[in-house]
Amino acid sequence: MGFDLSILAWAIGIVTMLMLASRWVFQPSRPRTGRPAGGPNADLGLLTPVLSHAPRSQVLAAKNLLSERGIRCSVSRLDRDSYDLLVFAVDADRARELLDE
């Protein structure tokens, strides 16, 4: 009644295959590129800033105004005390007109 090393080899082989399969299944679909670029060269996709580097209270007041007029918008935090107000590019001109009033 000795210990059979083939059982240990099979167990190690099965665990190794499960580890490789889980690494393949759970790997990220896109490479990690770090934090997106900020500033004027930032790629915001379909969004355009209509109010930049403003304090939180001013951005929230502008967001409420635009939301009341039916313009979808969102707030983006740039740093500790600075925010951007973003709208879709098709609504940018109308949003700027409303904010200038």
Short mmCIF file of N, CA, C and O in Angstrom, two decimals:
data_model
loop_
_atom_site.label_atom_id
_atom_site.label_comp_id
_atom_site.label_asym_id
_atom_site.label_seq_id
_atom_site.Cartn_x
_atom_site.Cartn_y
_atom_site.Cartn_z
N MET A 1 0.82 -1.17 0.00
CA MET A 1 0.00 0.00 0.00
C MET A 1 0.88 1.25 0.00
O MET A 1 1.12 1.86 1.03
N GLY A 2 1.34 1.60 -1.11
CA GLY A 2 2.15 2.79 -1.23
C GLY A 2 1.36 3.91 -1.90
O GLY A 2 0.26 3.72 -2.41
N PHE A 3 1.93 5.07 -1.88
CA PHE A 3 1.30 6.22 -2.51
C PHE A 3 1.60 6.19 -4.00
O PHE A 3 2.75 6.04 -4.40
N ASP A 4 0.57 6.37 -4.80
CA ASP A 4 0.72 6.32 -6.25
C ASP A 4 0.98 7.73 -6.77
O ASP A 4 0.14 8.62 -6.66
N LEU A 5 2.16 7.96 -7.33
CA LEU A 5 2.54 9.28 -7.84
C LEU A 5 1.76 9.68 -9.08
O LEU A 5 1.67 10.87 -9.40
N SER A 6 1.20 8.73 -9.78
CA SER A 6 0.44 9.08 -10.99
C SER A 6 -0.81 9.87 -10.63
O SER A 6 -1.24 10.75 -11.39
N ILE A 7 -1.41 9.61 -9.49
CA ILE A 7 -2.59 10.37 -9.06
C ILE A 7 -2.18 11.82 -8.78
O ILE A 7 -2.89 12.76 -9.17
N LEU A 8 -1.05 12.02 -8.13
CA LEU A 8 -0.56 13.37 -7.88
C LEU A 8 -0.25 14.10 -9.18
O LEU A 8 -0.57 15.28 -9.34
N ALA A 9 0.34 13.42 -10.14
CA ALA A 9 0.65 14.02 -11.44
C ALA A 9 -0.62 14.42 -12.16
O ALA A 9 -0.71 15.50 -12.76
N TRP A 10 -1.63 13.56 -12.14
CA TRP A 10 -2.91 13.89 -12.76
C TRP A 10 -3.55 15.10 -12.08
O TRP A 10 -4.08 15.99 -12.74
N ALA A 11 -3.52 15.15 -10.77
CA ALA A 11 -4.12 16.26 -10.03
C ALA A 11 -3.42 17.58 -10.37
O ALA A 11 -4.07 18.60 -10.60
N ILE A 12 -2.09 17.55 -10.42
CA ILE A 12 -1.34 18.76 -10.77
C ILE A 12 -1.65 19.18 -12.21
O ILE A 12 -1.82 20.36 -12.50
N GLY A 13 -1.75 18.21 -13.11
CA GLY A 13 -2.08 18.51 -14.50
C GLY A 13 -3.46 19.12 -14.65
O GLY A 13 -3.65 20.09 -15.39
N ILE A 14 -4.44 18.59 -13.92
CA ILE A 14 -5.82 19.12 -14.00
C ILE A 14 -5.88 20.53 -13.43
O ILE A 14 -6.50 21.43 -14.03
N VAL A 15 -5.23 20.75 -12.31
CA VAL A 15 -5.22 22.10 -11.71
C VAL A 15 -4.53 23.09 -12.64
O VAL A 15 -4.99 24.22 -12.82
N THR A 16 -3.45 22.68 -13.27
CA THR A 16 -2.74 23.56 -14.21
C THR A 16 -3.63 23.91 -15.40
O THR A 16 -3.69 25.07 -15.82
N MET A 17 -4.33 22.93 -15.94
CA MET A 17 -5.22 23.19 -17.08
C MET A 17 -6.36 24.12 -16.67
O MET A 17 -6.75 25.01 -17.45
N LEU A 18 -6.91 23.95 -15.48
CA LEU A 18 -7.97 24.84 -15.01
C LEU A 18 -7.46 26.27 -14.82
O LEU A 18 -8.16 27.23 -15.14
N MET A 19 -6.24 26.40 -14.32
CA MET A 19 -5.65 27.74 -14.17
C MET A 19 -5.45 28.41 -15.52
O MET A 19 -5.77 29.60 -15.69
N LEU A 20 -4.95 27.69 -16.49
CA LEU A 20 -4.74 28.26 -17.82
C LEU A 20 -6.06 28.64 -18.48
O LEU A 20 -6.18 29.70 -19.12
N ALA A 21 -7.07 27.77 -18.33
CA ALA A 21 -8.38 28.07 -18.91
C ALA A 21 -9.01 29.30 -18.25
O ALA A 21 -9.59 30.15 -18.93
N SER A 22 -8.88 29.43 -16.93
CA SER A 22 -9.48 30.59 -16.25
C SER A 22 -8.74 31.88 -16.61
O SER A 22 -9.36 32.93 -16.73
N ARG A 23 -7.42 31.81 -16.80
CA ARG A 23 -6.69 33.00 -17.25
C ARG A 23 -7.14 33.43 -18.64
O ARG A 23 -7.26 34.61 -18.93
N TRP A 24 -7.40 32.46 -19.50
CA TRP A 24 -7.84 32.77 -20.85
C TRP A 24 -9.26 33.35 -20.84
O TRP A 24 -9.55 34.32 -21.53
N VAL A 25 -10.15 32.78 -20.03
CA VAL A 25 -11.54 33.24 -19.99
C VAL A 25 -11.65 34.62 -19.36
O VAL A 25 -12.40 35.48 -19.84
N PHE A 26 -10.91 34.88 -18.29
CA PHE A 26 -11.09 36.11 -17.53
C PHE A 26 -10.08 37.20 -17.85
O PHE A 26 -10.01 38.20 -17.14
N GLN A 27 -9.33 37.07 -18.93
CA GLN A 27 -8.41 38.14 -19.30
C GLN A 27 -9.19 39.33 -19.85
O GLN A 27 -10.28 39.16 -20.39
N PRO A 28 -8.69 40.55 -19.71
CA PRO A 28 -9.40 41.72 -20.23
C PRO A 28 -9.52 41.65 -21.75
O PRO A 28 -8.61 41.18 -22.44
N SER A 29 -10.65 42.11 -22.27
CA SER A 29 -10.87 42.07 -23.71
C SER A 29 -10.06 43.14 -24.43
O SER A 29 -9.79 43.02 -25.62
N ARG A 30 -9.71 44.23 -23.73
CA ARG A 30 -8.91 45.30 -24.31
C ARG A 30 -7.66 45.51 -23.47
O ARG A 30 -7.71 45.38 -22.26
N PRO A 31 -6.58 45.88 -24.09
CA PRO A 31 -5.38 46.14 -23.29
C PRO A 31 -5.59 47.38 -22.42
O PRO A 31 -6.28 48.33 -22.82
N ARG A 32 -5.02 47.38 -21.27
CA ARG A 32 -5.12 48.53 -20.37
C ARG A 32 -4.18 49.61 -20.85
O ARG A 32 -2.98 49.39 -20.98
N THR A 33 -4.74 50.77 -21.12
CA THR A 33 -3.94 51.86 -21.67
C THR A 33 -3.74 52.98 -20.68
O THR A 33 -3.14 53.99 -21.00
N GLY A 34 -4.26 52.85 -19.49
CA GLY A 34 -4.11 53.90 -18.48
C GLY A 34 -5.26 54.88 -18.52
O GLY A 34 -6.28 54.68 -19.18
N ARG A 35 -5.09 55.95 -17.81
CA ARG A 35 -6.13 56.97 -17.70
C ARG A 35 -6.27 57.72 -19.03
O ARG A 35 -5.28 58.03 -19.68
N PRO A 36 -7.51 58.02 -19.44
CA PRO A 36 -7.69 58.77 -20.69
C PRO A 36 -7.07 60.16 -20.61
O PRO A 36 -6.95 60.73 -19.53
N ALA A 37 -6.72 60.68 -21.74
CA ALA A 37 -6.11 62.01 -21.81
C ALA A 37 -7.12 63.06 -21.39
O ALA A 37 -8.30 62.97 -21.69
N GLY A 38 -6.65 64.05 -20.68
CA GLY A 38 -7.51 65.15 -20.27
C GLY A 38 -7.16 66.40 -21.04
O GLY A 38 -6.26 66.43 -21.86
N GLY A 39 -7.88 67.46 -20.76
CA GLY A 39 -7.59 68.74 -21.40
C GLY A 39 -8.21 68.86 -22.77
O GLY A 39 -9.11 68.12 -23.15
N PRO A 40 -7.72 69.79 -23.56
CA PRO A 40 -8.32 70.04 -24.88
C PRO A 40 -8.15 68.89 -25.86
O PRO A 40 -8.90 68.78 -26.81
N ASN A 41 -7.19 68.01 -25.63
CA ASN A 41 -6.97 66.89 -26.54
C ASN A 41 -7.71 65.63 -26.10
O ASN A 41 -7.49 64.57 -26.67
N ALA A 42 -8.56 65.73 -25.11
CA ALA A 42 -9.27 64.56 -24.58
C ALA A 42 -10.28 64.05 -25.60
O ALA A 42 -10.97 64.83 -26.26
N ASP A 43 -10.36 62.74 -25.72
CA ASP A 43 -11.35 62.12 -26.59
C ASP A 43 -12.59 61.85 -25.75
O ASP A 43 -12.62 60.94 -24.93
N LEU A 44 -13.62 62.65 -25.95
CA LEU A 44 -14.85 62.53 -25.17
C LEU A 44 -15.94 61.80 -25.94
O LEU A 44 -17.08 61.76 -25.49
N GLY A 45 -15.61 61.26 -27.09
CA GLY A 45 -16.60 60.52 -27.87
C GLY A 45 -17.63 61.46 -28.45
O GLY A 45 -17.31 62.43 -29.14
N LEU A 46 -18.90 61.23 -28.14
CA LEU A 46 -20.00 62.04 -28.67
C LEU A 46 -20.26 63.30 -27.85
O LEU A 46 -21.10 64.10 -28.22
N LEU A 47 -19.56 63.47 -26.74
CA LEU A 47 -19.82 64.59 -25.84
C LEU A 47 -18.89 65.77 -26.14
O LEU A 47 -17.77 65.60 -26.58
N THR A 48 -19.42 66.96 -25.85
CA THR A 48 -18.68 68.20 -26.05
C THR A 48 -18.81 69.05 -24.79
O THR A 48 -19.92 69.22 -24.29
N PRO A 49 -17.72 69.60 -24.28
CA PRO A 49 -17.85 70.48 -23.11
C PRO A 49 -18.45 71.83 -23.51
O PRO A 49 -18.03 72.44 -24.49
N VAL A 50 -19.45 72.28 -22.76
CA VAL A 50 -20.03 73.60 -22.99
C VAL A 50 -19.68 74.56 -21.86
O VAL A 50 -19.84 75.76 -21.99
N LEU A 51 -19.22 74.01 -20.75
CA LEU A 51 -18.76 74.81 -19.62
C LEU A 51 -17.55 74.09 -19.04
O LEU A 51 -17.65 72.93 -18.64
N SER A 52 -16.41 74.75 -19.04
CA SER A 52 -15.16 74.08 -18.63
C SER A 52 -14.53 74.75 -17.43
O SER A 52 -14.62 75.97 -17.28
N HIS A 53 -13.87 73.95 -16.62
CA HIS A 53 -13.10 74.41 -15.46
C HIS A 53 -13.90 75.36 -14.59
O HIS A 53 -13.44 76.45 -14.24
N ALA A 54 -15.11 74.96 -14.25
CA ALA A 54 -15.99 75.79 -13.43
C ALA A 54 -16.17 75.14 -12.06
O ALA A 54 -16.00 73.94 -11.91
N PRO A 55 -16.53 75.94 -11.06
CA PRO A 55 -16.81 75.35 -9.75
C PRO A 55 -18.08 74.50 -9.78
O PRO A 55 -18.93 74.65 -10.66
N ARG A 56 -18.18 73.62 -8.81
CA ARG A 56 -19.27 72.64 -8.77
C ARG A 56 -20.65 73.31 -8.75
O ARG A 56 -21.56 72.90 -9.46
N SER A 57 -20.82 74.35 -7.95
CA SER A 57 -22.13 75.00 -7.84
C SER A 57 -22.57 75.60 -9.18
O SER A 57 -23.73 75.50 -9.56
N GLN A 58 -21.63 76.21 -9.90
CA GLN A 58 -21.97 76.80 -11.20
C GLN A 58 -22.34 75.72 -12.21
O GLN A 58 -23.29 75.88 -12.98
N VAL A 59 -21.60 74.62 -12.21
CA VAL A 59 -21.88 73.53 -13.16
C VAL A 59 -23.23 72.89 -12.85
O VAL A 59 -24.00 72.59 -13.76
N LEU A 60 -23.53 72.68 -11.57
CA LEU A 60 -24.81 72.06 -11.22
C LEU A 60 -25.99 72.98 -11.56
O LEU A 60 -27.04 72.50 -12.00
N ALA A 61 -25.83 74.29 -11.38
CA ALA A 61 -26.89 75.22 -11.76
C ALA A 61 -27.11 75.19 -13.27
O ALA A 61 -28.26 75.18 -13.75
N ALA A 62 -26.02 75.16 -14.04
CA ALA A 62 -26.15 75.09 -15.49
C ALA A 62 -26.75 73.76 -15.93
O ALA A 62 -27.56 73.71 -16.86
N LYS A 63 -26.39 72.69 -15.25
CA LYS A 63 -26.96 71.37 -15.58
C LYS A 63 -28.46 71.35 -15.34
O LYS A 63 -29.23 70.83 -16.15
N ASN A 64 -28.90 71.94 -14.23
CA ASN A 64 -30.33 72.00 -13.95
C ASN A 64 -31.06 72.82 -15.00
O ASN A 64 -32.15 72.44 -15.44
N LEU A 65 -30.48 73.94 -15.43
CA LEU A 65 -31.09 74.78 -16.46
C LEU A 65 -31.24 74.00 -17.77
O LEU A 65 -32.31 74.00 -18.38
N LEU A 66 -30.15 73.33 -18.19
CA LEU A 66 -30.21 72.59 -19.45
C LEU A 66 -31.17 71.40 -19.36
O LEU A 66 -31.88 71.09 -20.32
N SER A 67 -31.21 70.75 -18.23
CA SER A 67 -32.12 69.61 -18.06
C SER A 67 -33.57 70.06 -18.13
O SER A 67 -34.42 69.37 -18.69
N GLU A 68 -33.88 71.24 -17.56
CA GLU A 68 -35.23 71.78 -17.63
C GLU A 68 -35.64 72.09 -19.06
O GLU A 68 -36.81 72.03 -19.42
N ARG A 69 -34.66 72.45 -19.91
CA ARG A 69 -34.94 72.78 -21.32
C ARG A 69 -34.88 71.56 -22.22
O ARG A 69 -34.96 71.69 -23.44
N GLY A 70 -34.68 70.37 -21.65
CA GLY A 70 -34.70 69.14 -22.44
C GLY A 70 -33.39 68.75 -23.08
O GLY A 70 -33.36 67.92 -23.99
N ILE A 71 -32.30 69.30 -22.62
CA ILE A 71 -30.98 68.95 -23.15
C ILE A 71 -30.31 67.98 -22.19
O ILE A 71 -30.14 68.30 -21.00
N ARG A 72 -29.96 66.82 -22.69
CA ARG A 72 -29.28 65.83 -21.85
C ARG A 72 -27.84 66.25 -21.64
O ARG A 72 -27.15 66.63 -22.58
N CYS A 73 -27.40 66.21 -20.38
CA CYS A 73 -26.05 66.65 -20.06
C CYS A 73 -25.51 65.85 -18.88
O CYS A 73 -26.26 65.20 -18.17
N SER A 74 -24.20 65.91 -18.73
CA SER A 74 -23.56 65.23 -17.61
C SER A 74 -22.40 66.08 -17.12
O SER A 74 -21.90 66.96 -17.82
N VAL A 75 -21.98 65.79 -15.90
CA VAL A 75 -20.91 66.54 -15.25
C VAL A 75 -19.69 65.65 -15.16
O VAL A 75 -19.79 64.48 -14.81
N SER A 76 -18.54 66.21 -15.47
CA SER A 76 -17.28 65.49 -15.39
C SER A 76 -16.34 66.23 -14.44
O SER A 76 -16.13 67.44 -14.59
N ARG A 77 -15.80 65.51 -13.47
CA ARG A 77 -14.89 66.13 -12.51
C ARG A 77 -13.47 66.10 -13.07
O ARG A 77 -12.92 65.04 -13.39
N LEU A 78 -12.86 67.26 -13.15
CA LEU A 78 -11.49 67.36 -13.67
C LEU A 78 -10.46 67.21 -12.58
O LEU A 78 -9.50 66.47 -12.71
N ASP A 79 -10.63 67.95 -11.51
CA ASP A 79 -9.74 67.84 -10.35
C ASP A 79 -10.55 68.19 -9.12
O ASP A 79 -11.78 68.15 -9.14
N ARG A 80 -9.88 68.57 -8.07
CA ARG A 80 -10.56 68.75 -6.78
C ARG A 80 -11.68 69.78 -6.83
O ARG A 80 -12.75 69.57 -6.27
N ASP A 81 -11.47 70.91 -7.46
CA ASP A 81 -12.45 72.00 -7.45
C ASP A 81 -12.91 72.41 -8.84
O ASP A 81 -13.48 73.48 -9.00
N SER A 82 -12.68 71.59 -9.85
CA SER A 82 -12.96 71.99 -11.22
C SER A 82 -13.79 70.92 -11.93
O SER A 82 -13.47 69.74 -11.86
N TYR A 83 -14.83 71.37 -12.63
CA TYR A 83 -15.75 70.47 -13.31
C TYR A 83 -16.01 70.94 -14.73
O TYR A 83 -15.86 72.11 -15.05
N ASP A 84 -16.42 70.00 -15.58
CA ASP A 84 -16.88 70.29 -16.94
C ASP A 84 -18.34 69.90 -17.05
O ASP A 84 -18.78 68.93 -16.44
N LEU A 85 -19.08 70.63 -17.89
CA LEU A 85 -20.46 70.26 -18.22
C LEU A 85 -20.44 69.78 -19.66
O LEU A 85 -20.04 70.51 -20.57
N LEU A 86 -20.87 68.54 -19.88
CA LEU A 86 -20.79 67.91 -21.19
C LEU A 86 -22.19 67.68 -21.75
O LEU A 86 -23.10 67.26 -21.04
N VAL A 87 -22.33 67.95 -23.05
CA VAL A 87 -23.58 67.66 -23.77
C VAL A 87 -23.22 66.96 -25.08
O VAL A 87 -22.06 66.95 -25.50
N PHE A 88 -24.22 66.38 -25.71
CA PHE A 88 -23.99 65.77 -27.02
C PHE A 88 -23.69 66.87 -28.04
O PHE A 88 -24.19 67.99 -27.94
N ALA A 89 -22.88 66.53 -29.02
CA ALA A 89 -22.41 67.53 -30.00
C ALA A 89 -23.57 68.19 -30.74
O ALA A 89 -23.49 69.37 -31.06
N VAL A 90 -24.64 67.46 -31.01
CA VAL A 90 -25.78 68.05 -31.74
C VAL A 90 -26.50 69.10 -30.90
O VAL A 90 -27.14 69.99 -31.46
N ASP A 91 -26.39 69.03 -29.58
CA ASP A 91 -27.05 69.99 -28.69
C ASP A 91 -26.12 71.08 -28.20
O ASP A 91 -26.54 71.97 -27.44
N ALA A 92 -24.87 71.08 -28.61
CA ALA A 92 -23.87 71.99 -28.05
C ALA A 92 -24.20 73.45 -28.34
O ALA A 92 -24.11 74.30 -27.44
N ASP A 93 -24.57 73.79 -29.56
CA ASP A 93 -24.86 75.19 -29.89
C ASP A 93 -26.06 75.71 -29.11
O ASP A 93 -26.02 76.82 -28.57
N ARG A 94 -27.10 74.91 -29.04
CA ARG A 94 -28.30 75.31 -28.29
C ARG A 94 -27.98 75.47 -26.80
O ARG A 94 -28.45 76.41 -26.14
N ALA A 95 -27.15 74.58 -26.26
CA ALA A 95 -26.78 74.65 -24.85
C ALA A 95 -25.96 75.89 -24.57
O ALA A 95 -26.18 76.58 -23.56
N ARG A 96 -25.05 76.24 -25.47
CA ARG A 96 -24.24 77.46 -25.27
C ARG A 96 -25.12 78.71 -25.32
O ARG A 96 -24.90 79.65 -24.56
N GLU A 97 -26.10 78.72 -26.21
CA GLU A 97 -27.02 79.87 -26.28
C GLU A 97 -27.79 80.02 -24.98
O GLU A 97 -27.97 81.14 -24.47
N LEU A 98 -28.28 78.91 -24.43
CA LEU A 98 -29.03 78.97 -23.18
C LEU A 98 -28.14 79.42 -22.03
O LEU A 98 -28.60 80.17 -21.15
N LEU A 99 -26.91 78.98 -22.02
CA LEU A 99 -26.02 79.37 -20.93
C LEU A 99 -25.56 80.81 -21.04
O LEU A 99 -25.24 81.45 -20.04
N ASP A 100 -25.52 81.35 -22.27
CA ASP A 100 -25.12 82.75 -22.45
C ASP A 100 -26.19 83.72 -22.00
O ASP A 100 -25.90 84.88 -21.70
N GLU A 101 -27.44 83.26 -21.98
CA GLU A 101 -28.56 84.14 -21.58
C GLU A 101 -28.50 84.50 -20.12
O GLU A 101 -28.06 83.82 -19.29
#
